Amino acid sequence: MATTAPLTIDEQLRRAKARQRSERRWWRAIRIGCLPVTLIGALLAVVTVNGIAYLNEGYQGILLSDSVINLHTLISLQALFLLQLAASWIVGLGASILGTRAAAARGGLIRQRAAILQGRVRFWAWAILALRVWFALIAAFGLAWMLAPTLFGREPSYTMAATLMWAARYETITFGLALFVGAISWLFGPFLRLRYSLALGALAATWSRRADERFWLAISARLWTGMLGAIAAVWGSALANLVYFAFQNPNTAQAIYQSPSLWWPAAQGSWLWLGITALLTLYMCGQAFLPPLFLRAARFRLAHRLPTSADVAFLARPADSHDGQSAGGKDMTLETSPEAP
Amino acid sequence: MTPSTTSAKTRLPGWADPDHPIFRLEIQRLARNRGLNFLHYSFNPLIFGGIALTILFIVIASVSTSAFTGIDSLFELILAWTIGVLIAAQIVTGAFANVLVIAQTSPTISGEMELQSWRLLRATTLNLREIVFAKLYAALLNLRLLLVGLLTLRIVTTVSAMLMVAYVFLRQTLYYMDAAQLNEFFVDFKWAPVLIPAGVCCVWFMAQPPIQFVLNGVIGMTASAYSRSRAQAVAFGLTGRLALWVFTVLINVAASYALGYLFASWSEPSSAPIEAFRGRPSPSEAQILWALGLTVSMYVIAVLSGQIGMILLGLGLILRQARKLGV
C-alpha cells in the first residue's frame, strides 16, 4: 500500500484557503439563485400537476368553463401549499442545524452569533414568502371567483362561498380577526420559523461537544418540536371537543339546530373563529418569544458546563500545543469562538 | 474541583463516573463505531419526523372523509388512527431497539475473552462489580437516545389512548345515565374500581421502555458472560431474548386464563365449573367490579415485579459467571 507524505503547514494553509474560497463561491451562488430557482421550480410543479389533471379530465373544446377554473384553482392552491410546507420544513431543519454553530465556547456571544447566522440565511425565508404570496394571490382570485360572481358574469353556487358570506355577515368581527391574524402568521411565519429553529438548534447543541452529535441533536430537537406541535393540535382540539360534548350531547341536541333564531349558529361560528385566532396567536407568540429564552438557556448551559477530564487535559497542555481543536469538539476552533480562552 | 462537580460526583456510583477507566474505554470503543452512531442518532429524527408526517396525513385524510363519517366522530377517528399508527411504530422501533441493545451488550465480556484481555482487566485494582456495571452502564448510556425516542412514543400513545377512552366512556356510558345514576357514579366512588387498574396499567405501560431497555442489556450481557466469542454471544443473546419473549407470552396467557376461570367461578357460583364455588352466595355488582379492578392491578404489579426480578437475577448471574472466568 502506497503511503503519502504528510502535508506541510504552507500546503495545509493553501488548501484551507482554497476550500474557503470555494465555499464562499458556492454560498454566493445559492444566495443569488435561491429565489429564482424556487419560483421557477414551483411554477414547473404547478404547471405539471395542472397539465396532468387537465389531460386526465379530458376536457374538449371549452377551456374556461366553471369546472375547469374551479379544478385548476384548487389544484394550484394544493400544489403551492404542499410546496411551501415542504420548503418550510426543510428551512426549519436547515436553520436548526445551522444553529449548532451559534452554541460555541462559553456562550458569551450566542445572541450575536445567532443574529449573524440568521442574517446569512434569511434568503431562505424570502423564498418561502414568495411561495406564500403566490399562494395568497391565487387564493384571492379563488375567493373573488366564488364571492363576486357578477364580476365574472356567473351565479354563486358553492357551499364554501355561502359559508364565507355567512361568516362575513353574521360573525364579522371574529371572522375578520381570524383573517387578520391568519394573514400576519402567513406572511411573517417563515422569518419567525427561521429564528425559532436556529435558536432551538443552538440549545439542542449544548447537550453535546461532538460536532456529529450536535448535528443529530439539532435535527432531533426540530423534528421533536414539530411532532409536539402536531400532537398538541390533535390533543388540544380533541380535548376541546370532548369538553364541548360533555355539555352538549349530539344525540339529544338536534332540536337546537332547528331553532329559527340565528343566534346559536352565529355564536358557534364566532367561537370557532375565536378558537382559530387564539391558536394562531399562541403559535406566533411561541415562535416570537421562545427563541430568546432558548438562547438564554443555551448560554446558561454553556457557561455552567462541567469540564470533563478531556477538557482538563486539554487546558493543562502547554499553550503552544493548543492547535485550535477543543477537547471534545471539532467545531470549537479558536477562529469561531473569539471569547474562548 | 468546583462544588457542582463534587456534588455531581457524589450522586453517582463509581462505575457511572465519566472518568471511570472502564466506562471511558467502553464509551470510546462504541463512539468509534460509525455505523452504530448513525443508527443511534438517526433513530429519533426518523421517529419524530415520521409521527409528525403521519399525524398530518391522518388529520387531512380524516377531515376529507368527515363528510361521510360525520363531524361528531371526527376526533375519535383521528385519535383511533393515531393510536393505531403509534402502536405499530412502537412494535417496529421496540424490536429494533431490542436487537440493537442486545447486539451492543453481547460483546462486552465475550469480546474481552476473545481478545484475551479479560485477565488483564481482572488484574487491575478494579473489582469485578465495577467492571461489569461500568461496561453495562456505558453500553446503555451510549444508546440513550433510543430510550428517549421510545419513551416519547409511549407518552404520546398513552395520552392519546386516555383521550380516546374518555371519548368512548362519555359517549357510550355517561350519555346513557340519568342525573341520579351520574350522581351515584361520581359521589359513591363507583369510578374507583375502574380508575385504579387504569392507573396501574398506565404506570406499567409507561415503565416498559426503560425496563425493557435495561432487561435487554442484561440479557445481552448474560449471554456475553456465558460465551467465549462475540458472535456466539450475539447469537445467544438474541435467541435468549426470543425465548424469553415466547415464555412470557405463554405464562401470561396461561395466568390470564386461570385467573379468568377462577373469576368466572366466583362471580357466578350457580354455574361455576369448580364445585367448591357452587354453594357460595353470589357477589354484588360492586364487589365484582372491585375484585376485577384489584385483580387486574395486582396482576400488572406482579408482572412489573417479575420484570425487575429478572433484571436482578440476570445481574446476579453475570457477576457469578464473570467471577468464574478467572482473575
XYZ file of C-alpha atoms in Angstrom:
668
model
C 0.000 0.000 0.000
C 1.348 3.378 -1.009
C 1.867 5.920 1.722
C 1.530 9.692 1.222
C 3.929 12.189 2.697
C 2.417 14.456 5.393
C 1.414 17.895 4.149
C 3.497 20.891 5.064
C 1.958 23.748 7.034
C 2.033 26.001 3.939
C 0.291 23.365 1.858
C -2.359 22.894 4.549
C -2.969 26.644 4.737
C -3.155 26.924 0.956
C -5.693 24.117 0.768
C -7.748 25.584 3.604
C -7.900 28.942 1.835
C -8.883 27.296 -1.433
C -11.615 25.398 0.379
C -12.882 28.602 1.974
C -12.909 30.390 -1.388
C -14.839 27.539 -2.957
C -17.357 27.510 -0.088
C -17.829 31.261 -0.380
C -18.453 30.969 -4.108
C -20.998 28.198 -3.601
C -22.720 30.127 -0.872
C -22.997 33.246 -3.066
C -24.425 31.197 -5.921
C -27.018 29.653 -3.617
C -27.946 33.040 -2.181
C -28.435 34.596 -5.593
C -30.129 31.608 -7.164
C -32.426 30.552 -4.307
C -35.389 32.799 -5.059
C -35.458 32.363 -8.876
C -34.897 28.614 -8.580
C -37.706 28.314 -6.018
C -40.135 30.282 -8.139
C -39.228 28.503 -11.386
C -39.353 25.112 -9.653
C -42.740 25.910 -8.131
C -44.020 27.160 -11.480
C -42.894 23.951 -13.169
C -44.523 21.864 -10.415
C -47.807 23.791 -10.651
C -47.856 23.604 -14.445
C -47.067 19.881 -14.340
C -49.834 18.940 -11.870
C -52.322 21.147 -13.711
C -51.311 19.614 -17.025
C -51.702 16.086 -15.681
C -55.108 16.967 -14.188
C -56.237 18.570 -17.449
C -55.195 15.573 -19.538
C -56.848 13.162 -17.086
C -60.105 15.099 -17.116
C -60.151 15.059 -20.910
C -61.949 18.399 -21.485
C -62.753 19.089 -25.049
C -63.336 22.463 -26.560
C -64.259 24.698 -23.590
C -61.108 25.877 -21.919
C -62.555 28.362 -19.443
C -65.637 26.622 -18.143
C -66.586 26.894 -14.467
C -65.474 23.394 -13.611
C -62.080 23.808 -15.326
C -61.318 27.001 -13.431
C -62.517 25.535 -10.130
C -60.430 22.428 -10.568
C -57.261 24.189 -11.603
C -57.509 26.873 -8.944
C -57.869 24.178 -6.317
C -55.043 22.069 -7.718
C -52.725 25.083 -7.918
C -53.541 26.010 -4.329
C -52.918 22.456 -3.125
C -49.627 22.208 -5.013
C -48.385 25.555 -3.703
C -49.483 24.768 -0.167
C -47.601 21.477 -0.195
C -44.541 23.118 -1.753
C -44.377 25.880 0.848
C -44.979 23.292 3.581
C -42.080 21.173 2.346
C -39.890 24.267 1.943
C -40.743 25.452 5.465
C -39.918 22.027 6.819
C -36.546 21.957 5.067
C -35.751 25.514 6.167
C -36.616 24.604 9.757
C -34.242 21.648 9.665
C -31.519 23.651 7.940
C -31.799 26.522 10.403
C -31.653 24.196 13.395
C -28.506 22.553 12.005
C -27.011 25.990 11.425
C -27.978 26.946 14.968
C -25.458 24.453 16.335
C -22.723 26.839 15.198
C -24.060 29.537 17.480
C -23.564 27.375 20.563
C -19.798 27.690 20.743
C -17.275 28.313 23.519
C -18.841 29.537 26.790
C -21.919 31.044 25.128
C -20.989 34.678 25.779
C -21.753 35.891 22.257
C -24.502 33.469 21.425
C -27.060 36.152 20.558
C -24.714 37.892 18.199
C -23.703 34.605 16.596
C -27.343 33.634 16.134
C -28.164 37.021 14.615
C -25.253 36.754 12.146
C -26.226 33.214 11.144
C -29.850 34.257 10.778
C -28.866 37.132 8.528
C -26.842 34.793 6.328
C -29.794 32.510 5.603
C -32.641 34.999 5.598
C -32.979 34.490 1.844
C -34.482 31.060 2.629
C -37.369 32.788 4.384
C -37.786 35.218 1.464
C -38.093 32.261 -0.913
C -40.854 30.731 1.223
C -42.535 34.109 1.485
C -42.556 34.344 -2.300
C -44.341 30.984 -2.474
C -46.826 32.103 0.159
C -47.549 35.373 -1.619
C -48.124 33.444 -4.803
C -50.496 31.133 -2.917
C -52.296 34.167 -1.441
C -52.753 35.688 -4.913
C -54.336 32.518 -6.276
C -56.456 32.206 -3.139
C -57.605 35.815 -3.599
C -58.562 35.040 -7.174
C -60.425 31.937 -5.966
C -62.307 33.971 -3.371
C -63.211 36.620 -5.910
C -64.377 33.876 -8.263
C -66.631 32.499 -5.541
C -67.808 35.675 -3.842
C -68.116 38.158 -6.692
C -69.942 36.218 -9.374
C -71.199 39.309 -11.175
C -67.597 40.297 -11.819
C -67.244 37.175 -13.926
C -70.829 37.083 -15.145
C -71.920 33.940 -13.282
C -74.105 32.769 -10.396
C -72.755 31.803 -6.948
C -73.328 28.109 -6.338
C -70.834 26.989 -3.774
C -71.277 25.815 -0.222
C -67.966 27.355 0.773
C -68.989 30.688 -0.722
C -72.208 30.560 1.278
C -70.277 29.704 4.444
C -67.873 32.582 3.934
C -70.691 35.004 3.112
C -72.457 33.876 6.265
C -69.320 34.366 8.337
C -68.662 37.799 6.856
C -72.241 38.889 7.519
C -73.021 37.486 10.979
C -69.564 36.939 12.501
C -67.850 39.989 11.038
C -65.564 40.850 13.944
C -64.388 37.366 14.853
C -64.075 36.311 11.224
C -62.131 39.483 10.385
C -59.883 38.974 13.384
C -59.130 35.385 12.378
C -58.408 36.512 8.834
C -56.091 39.277 10.044
C -54.135 37.044 12.425
C -54.001 34.339 9.755
C -52.565 36.795 7.237
C -49.927 38.013 9.717
C -48.959 34.453 10.569
C -48.852 33.517 6.894
C -46.580 36.403 5.930
C -44.255 36.561 8.933
C -44.258 32.806 9.563
C -41.114 31.972 7.529
C -38.993 34.563 9.355
C -40.267 33.542 12.762
C -39.719 29.898 11.911
C -36.152 30.582 10.837
C -35.389 32.421 14.057
C -37.081 29.832 16.215
C -35.381 26.842 14.541
C -31.980 28.460 14.774
C -32.336 29.113 18.497
C -33.672 25.618 19.066
C -30.689 24.117 17.235
C -28.341 26.203 19.383
C -29.995 24.974 22.568
C -30.002 21.339 21.440
C -26.314 21.570 20.556
C -25.391 22.356 24.154
C -26.119 18.748 25.101
C -23.019 17.542 23.309
C -19.499 18.581 22.494
C -19.087 16.469 19.390
C -19.929 18.040 16.020
C -21.635 14.924 14.641
C -23.748 14.567 17.774
C -24.732 18.226 17.664
C -25.983 17.823 14.113
C -28.281 14.958 15.064
C -29.390 16.610 18.279
C -30.434 19.728 16.383
C -32.396 17.713 13.834
C -34.000 15.627 16.578
C -34.991 18.737 18.530
C -36.536 20.373 15.460
C -38.487 17.278 14.496
C -39.463 16.685 18.119
C -40.983 20.155 18.388
C -42.710 19.632 15.044
C -44.176 16.394 16.344
C -45.123 18.088 19.593
C -46.962 20.776 17.624
C -48.888 18.187 15.598
C -49.707 16.154 18.700
C -50.677 19.258 20.677
C -53.024 20.318 17.887
C -54.704 16.897 17.848
C -54.871 16.622 21.640
C -55.985 20.208 22.115
C -58.769 20.026 19.561
C -59.852 16.578 20.791
C -59.914 17.847 24.372
C -61.888 20.952 23.433
C -64.298 18.746 21.512
C -64.589 16.409 24.488
C -65.394 19.285 26.828
C -67.945 20.565 24.335
C -69.569 17.132 24.076
C -69.603 16.780 27.850
C -72.114 19.636 27.946
C -73.730 19.097 24.575
C -74.998 15.627 23.804
C -75.325 15.456 19.991
C -77.892 12.657 20.293
C -80.360 14.899 22.085
C -79.366 18.388 20.924
C -80.627 18.210 17.358
C -83.616 20.419 18.206
C -81.328 23.373 18.858
C -80.182 23.419 15.255
C -83.785 23.600 14.065
C -84.349 26.809 16.001
C -85.436 29.688 13.758
C -83.124 32.010 15.690
C -79.791 32.819 14.047
C -78.156 33.457 17.381
C -76.988 29.907 18.153
C -75.225 29.080 14.852
C -73.669 32.550 14.793
C -72.377 32.112 18.346
C -70.968 28.708 17.447
C -69.264 30.148 14.381
C -67.838 33.019 16.404
C -66.371 30.571 18.896
C -64.792 28.657 16.041
C -63.171 31.790 14.604
C -62.092 32.894 18.074
C -60.567 29.460 18.657
C -58.661 29.662 15.383
C -57.477 33.190 16.258
C -56.334 32.055 19.703
C -54.440 29.068 18.279
C -52.710 31.158 15.632
C -51.811 33.843 18.174
C -50.427 31.229 20.554
C -48.399 29.686 17.740
C -46.967 33.055 16.703
C -46.238 34.054 20.289
C -44.370 30.789 20.777
C -42.299 31.433 17.667
C -41.633 35.043 18.677
C -40.893 34.708 22.387
C -39.284 31.285 22.709
C -36.061 31.985 20.722
C -34.649 34.493 23.278
C -35.455 32.014 26.030
C -33.783 29.195 24.113
C -30.677 31.298 23.536
C -30.562 32.312 27.180
C -30.893 28.684 28.245
C -28.174 27.667 25.786
C -25.886 30.393 27.111
C -26.550 29.277 30.669
C -25.841 25.665 29.817
C -22.607 26.522 28.026
C -21.422 28.777 30.823
C -22.175 26.207 33.529
C -20.981 23.128 31.707
C -18.878 20.854 33.864
C -15.400 20.293 32.468
C -14.690 16.682 31.542
C -11.354 15.024 32.122
C -10.602 15.580 28.416
C -11.185 19.336 28.849
C -8.960 19.416 31.884
C -6.239 17.559 29.989
C -6.609 19.976 27.065
C -6.337 23.042 29.279
C -3.381 21.530 31.123
C -1.386 21.235 27.896
C 1.248 23.890 27.117
C -0.246 26.946 25.416
C 1.688 26.463 22.164
C 0.256 22.993 21.699
C -3.364 24.246 21.570
C -3.957 23.605 17.885
C -7.416 25.103 17.660
C -9.141 21.835 18.479
C -11.126 21.826 21.676
C -11.019 18.721 23.805
C -14.236 17.216 22.691
C -15.492 19.114 19.658
C -14.184 19.664 16.160
C -16.183 22.844 15.682
C -14.938 24.678 18.738
C -11.955 26.190 16.994
C -10.451 29.389 18.260
C -11.357 31.018 14.962
C -15.067 30.597 15.512
C -15.021 31.339 19.231
C -13.486 34.734 19.840
C -14.266 34.730 23.544
C -12.586 31.364 24.120
C -9.518 31.470 26.393
C -12.744 20.942 41.972
C -15.882 23.077 41.819
C -18.732 22.387 44.273
C -21.072 21.434 41.433
C -18.560 18.858 40.200
C -18.273 17.410 43.683
C -21.991 17.168 44.190
C -22.454 15.590 40.763
C -19.809 13.003 41.521
C -21.160 12.123 44.947
C -24.565 11.354 43.445
C -23.247 8.751 41.009
C -21.696 5.391 41.884
C -18.041 4.933 40.899
C -18.740 2.872 37.786
C -21.085 5.574 36.429
C -18.444 8.277 36.659
C -17.419 9.580 33.208
C -13.815 9.355 34.390
C -14.046 5.695 35.344
C -11.436 3.880 33.191
C -13.706 1.004 32.141
C -16.599 3.338 31.419
C -14.344 5.597 29.347
C -12.853 2.653 27.489
C -16.266 1.309 26.546
C -17.617 4.721 25.538
C -14.589 5.330 23.330
C -14.917 1.881 21.754
C -18.594 2.478 20.987
C -18.026 6.042 19.788
C -15.631 4.749 17.124
C -18.367 2.614 15.578
C -19.720 4.877 12.818
C -22.485 2.533 11.733
C -23.790 2.264 15.264
C -23.605 6.026 15.721
C -25.593 6.582 12.569
C -28.294 4.106 13.649
C -28.355 5.634 17.101
C -28.600 9.246 16.049
C -30.990 8.785 13.142
C -33.436 6.790 15.267
C -35.165 9.749 16.921
C -35.359 12.038 13.874
C -36.957 9.190 11.962
C -39.481 8.545 14.725
C -40.346 12.196 15.365
C -40.483 13.180 11.710
C -42.427 10.044 10.834
C -45.010 10.608 13.547
C -45.483 14.282 12.662
C -45.980 13.475 8.969
C -48.294 10.556 9.759
C -50.443 12.683 12.049
C -50.632 15.380 9.394
C -51.711 12.777 6.863
C -54.271 11.278 9.271
C -55.763 14.697 10.025
C -56.025 15.628 6.335
C -57.495 12.218 5.423
C -59.945 12.264 8.358
C -61.124 15.802 7.637
C -61.596 14.871 3.969
C -63.684 11.826 4.878
C -65.606 13.570 7.677
C -68.296 14.425 5.130
C -69.121 10.694 5.081
C -68.448 9.777 8.718
C -69.950 12.908 10.292
C -68.173 15.711 12.156
C -69.240 14.298 15.549
C -66.928 11.312 15.235
C -64.076 13.189 13.529
C -61.832 13.410 16.586
C -62.494 9.824 17.571
C -61.463 8.801 14.085
C -58.273 10.885 14.238
C -57.388 9.558 17.685
C -58.103 5.942 16.739
C -55.887 6.135 13.650
C -53.171 7.973 15.570
C -53.153 5.300 18.291
C -53.058 2.529 15.675
C -50.090 4.103 13.904
C -48.291 4.781 17.185
C -48.703 1.188 18.355
C -47.417 -0.114 15.017
C -44.475 2.285 15.273
C -43.757 1.056 18.795
C -43.678 -2.567 17.725
C -41.224 -1.836 14.930
C -38.996 0.561 16.857
C -39.145 -1.566 20.020
C -37.949 -4.636 18.112
C -35.179 -2.578 16.503
C -34.091 -1.164 19.871
C -34.137 -4.644 21.443
C -31.833 -6.037 18.793
C -29.519 -3.035 18.946
C -29.205 -3.106 22.747
C -28.513 -6.848 22.802
C -26.034 -6.519 19.964
C -24.177 -3.806 21.898
C -24.060 -5.505 25.276
C -23.305 -9.005 23.975
C -19.641 -8.372 23.109
C -18.803 -6.612 26.393
C -17.363 -9.627 28.272
C -17.093 -12.175 25.447
C -15.064 -9.656 23.445
C -12.570 -9.370 26.291
C -12.390 -13.168 26.470
C -11.924 -13.449 22.727
C -9.162 -10.843 22.714
C -7.692 -12.405 25.883
C -7.804 -9.138 27.769
C -10.239 -10.186 30.490
C -7.475 -11.457 32.765
C -5.645 -8.158 32.319
C -8.742 -6.300 33.384
C -9.158 -8.533 36.396
C -5.525 -7.996 37.327
C -6.204 -4.280 37.880
C -7.330 -2.875 41.223
C -10.895 -2.539 39.923
C -13.297 -5.010 41.433
C -15.497 -7.279 39.348
C -18.693 -5.448 40.178
C -17.282 -2.163 38.939
C -16.023 -3.716 35.701
C -19.356 -5.362 34.902
C -21.547 -2.417 35.875
C -19.339 0.152 34.126
C -19.480 -1.878 30.913
C -23.229 -2.301 31.100
C -23.805 1.335 32.012
C -21.579 2.565 29.181
C -23.336 0.368 26.619
C -26.783 1.507 27.778
C -25.794 5.153 28.099
C -24.410 5.127 24.593
C -27.844 4.076 23.316
C -29.790 6.507 25.496
C -31.340 8.303 22.535
C -33.195 5.110 21.637
C -34.758 5.193 25.070
C -35.731 8.848 24.663
C -37.477 8.029 21.376
C -39.294 5.016 22.794
C -40.393 6.957 25.872
C -41.708 9.772 23.697
C -43.719 7.277 21.676
C -45.122 5.776 24.873
C -46.130 9.118 26.332
C -47.835 10.182 23.120
C -49.638 6.833 22.844
C -50.732 6.884 26.479
C -52.196 10.379 26.378
C -53.916 9.704 23.034
C -55.351 6.453 24.417
C -56.580 8.261 27.555
C -58.373 10.815 25.402
C -59.874 8.041 23.298
C -61.051 6.159 26.407
C -62.579 9.389 27.725
C -64.456 9.832 24.442
C -65.758 6.279 24.428
C -66.670 6.428 28.117
C -68.509 9.707 27.658
C -70.445 8.667 24.592
C -71.069 5.013 25.409
C -71.679 5.189 29.162
C -72.203 8.665 30.592
C -74.672 9.746 27.869
C -76.960 6.889 28.891
C -77.005 7.728 32.618
C -79.668 9.922 34.156
C -78.919 12.519 36.850
C -79.376 10.069 39.744
C -77.093 7.494 38.143
C -74.471 10.132 37.401
C -74.591 11.328 40.981
C -74.262 7.765 42.248
C -71.363 7.090 39.884
C -69.329 10.123 40.939
C -70.259 10.505 44.616
C -70.256 6.827 45.600
C -66.774 6.235 44.120
C -68.078 3.818 41.523
C -65.319 5.071 39.269
C -62.594 3.901 41.665
C -62.521 0.185 40.666
C -62.116 1.306 37.055
C -59.654 4.113 37.671
C -57.254 2.164 39.936
C -56.408 -0.597 37.409
C -56.347 2.005 34.616
C -53.747 3.999 36.578
C -51.678 0.908 37.355
C -51.816 -0.181 33.710
C -50.690 3.295 32.652
C -47.708 3.135 35.013
C -46.819 -0.327 33.713
C -47.160 0.781 30.101
C -45.018 3.866 30.640
C -42.392 1.932 32.594
C -41.873 -0.596 29.809
C -39.288 1.268 27.679
C -36.733 1.757 30.500
C -37.394 -1.702 31.948
C -37.132 -3.441 28.578
C -34.058 -1.376 27.765
C -32.224 -2.491 30.903
C -33.590 -6.048 30.655
C -32.295 -6.398 27.103
C -28.934 -5.027 28.190
C -28.786 -7.560 30.996
C -29.813 -10.406 28.655
C -27.088 -9.408 26.207
C -24.513 -9.224 28.958
C -25.610 -12.539 30.473
C -25.136 -14.134 27.060
C -21.767 -12.409 26.904
C -20.660 -13.830 30.239
C -21.573 -17.368 29.190
C -19.954 -17.203 25.725
C -16.383 -17.430 24.505
C -16.700 -15.306 21.377
C -18.579 -12.165 20.340
C -20.514 -13.864 17.553
C -21.619 -16.626 19.886
C -22.710 -14.076 22.466
C -24.800 -12.089 19.982
C -26.478 -15.287 18.782
C -27.116 -16.440 22.367
C -28.415 -13.021 23.364
C -30.897 -12.732 20.505
C -32.049 -16.345 20.938
C -32.398 -15.822 24.672
C -34.494 -12.702 24.109
C -36.771 -14.529 21.711
C -37.096 -17.495 24.074
C -37.873 -15.197 26.995
C -40.465 -13.377 24.924
C -42.220 -16.632 23.938
C -42.008 -17.880 27.533
C -43.522 -14.702 28.996
C -46.304 -14.692 26.393
C -47.177 -18.304 27.274
C -47.013 -17.636 31.020
C -49.202 -14.525 30.704
C -51.779 -16.313 28.555
C -51.891 -19.247 30.998
C -52.124 -16.961 34.044
C -54.841 -14.800 32.457
C -56.819 -17.895 31.532
C -56.502 -19.371 35.040
C -57.483 -16.093 36.696
C -60.417 -15.655 34.327
C -61.565 -19.183 35.105
C -61.408 -18.551 38.849
C -63.081 -15.185 38.485
C -65.946 -16.597 36.426
C -66.469 -19.350 39.025
C -66.517 -16.835 41.873
C -68.739 -14.232 40.193
C -71.351 -16.759 39.021
C -71.359 -19.551 41.586
C -74.607 -21.074 40.313
C -72.933 -22.144 37.063
C -69.370 -22.419 38.370
C -67.287 -25.197 36.778
C -65.379 -25.601 40.069
C -67.514 -27.376 42.644
C -66.055 -25.557 45.644
C -67.687 -22.294 44.458
C -71.170 -23.683 43.819
C -72.594 -23.370 47.311
C -71.337 -19.822 47.868
C -73.549 -16.705 47.698
C -73.358 -14.554 44.537
C -71.270 -11.393 44.959
C -72.845 -7.980 44.345
C -72.088 -5.888 41.261
C -69.873 -3.547 43.278
C -67.941 -6.499 44.718
C -67.387 -7.910 41.242
C -66.140 -4.545 39.990
C -63.751 -4.116 42.919
C -62.492 -7.695 42.666
C -61.892 -7.344 38.940
C -60.149 -3.987 39.342
C -57.912 -5.188 42.154
C -57.096 -8.471 40.379
C -56.018 -6.622 37.252
C -53.963 -4.159 39.332
C -52.260 -6.911 41.318
C -51.543 -8.885 38.177
C -49.924 -5.904 36.484
C -47.876 -5.154 39.606
C -46.793 -8.822 39.681
C -45.696 -8.615 36.037
C -43.727 -5.435 36.755
C -42.080 -7.037 39.788
C -41.282 -10.096 37.687
C -39.525 -7.952 35.106
C -37.481 -6.155 37.752
C -36.727 -9.524 39.355
C -35.466 -10.847 36.020
C -33.112 -7.884 35.728
C -31.706 -8.508 39.206
C -31.435 -12.237 38.521
C -29.586 -11.525 35.286
C -27.152 -9.203 37.062
C -26.545 -11.858 39.698
C -25.878 -14.462 37.015
C -23.481 -12.154 35.196
C -21.447 -11.492 38.356
C -21.447 -15.194 39.273
C -20.272 -16.292 35.845
C -17.786 -13.435 35.460
C -16.187 -14.438 38.745
C -15.644 -17.934 37.343
C -13.926 -16.604 34.242
C -10.729 -16.168 36.206
C -8.629 -13.457 37.767
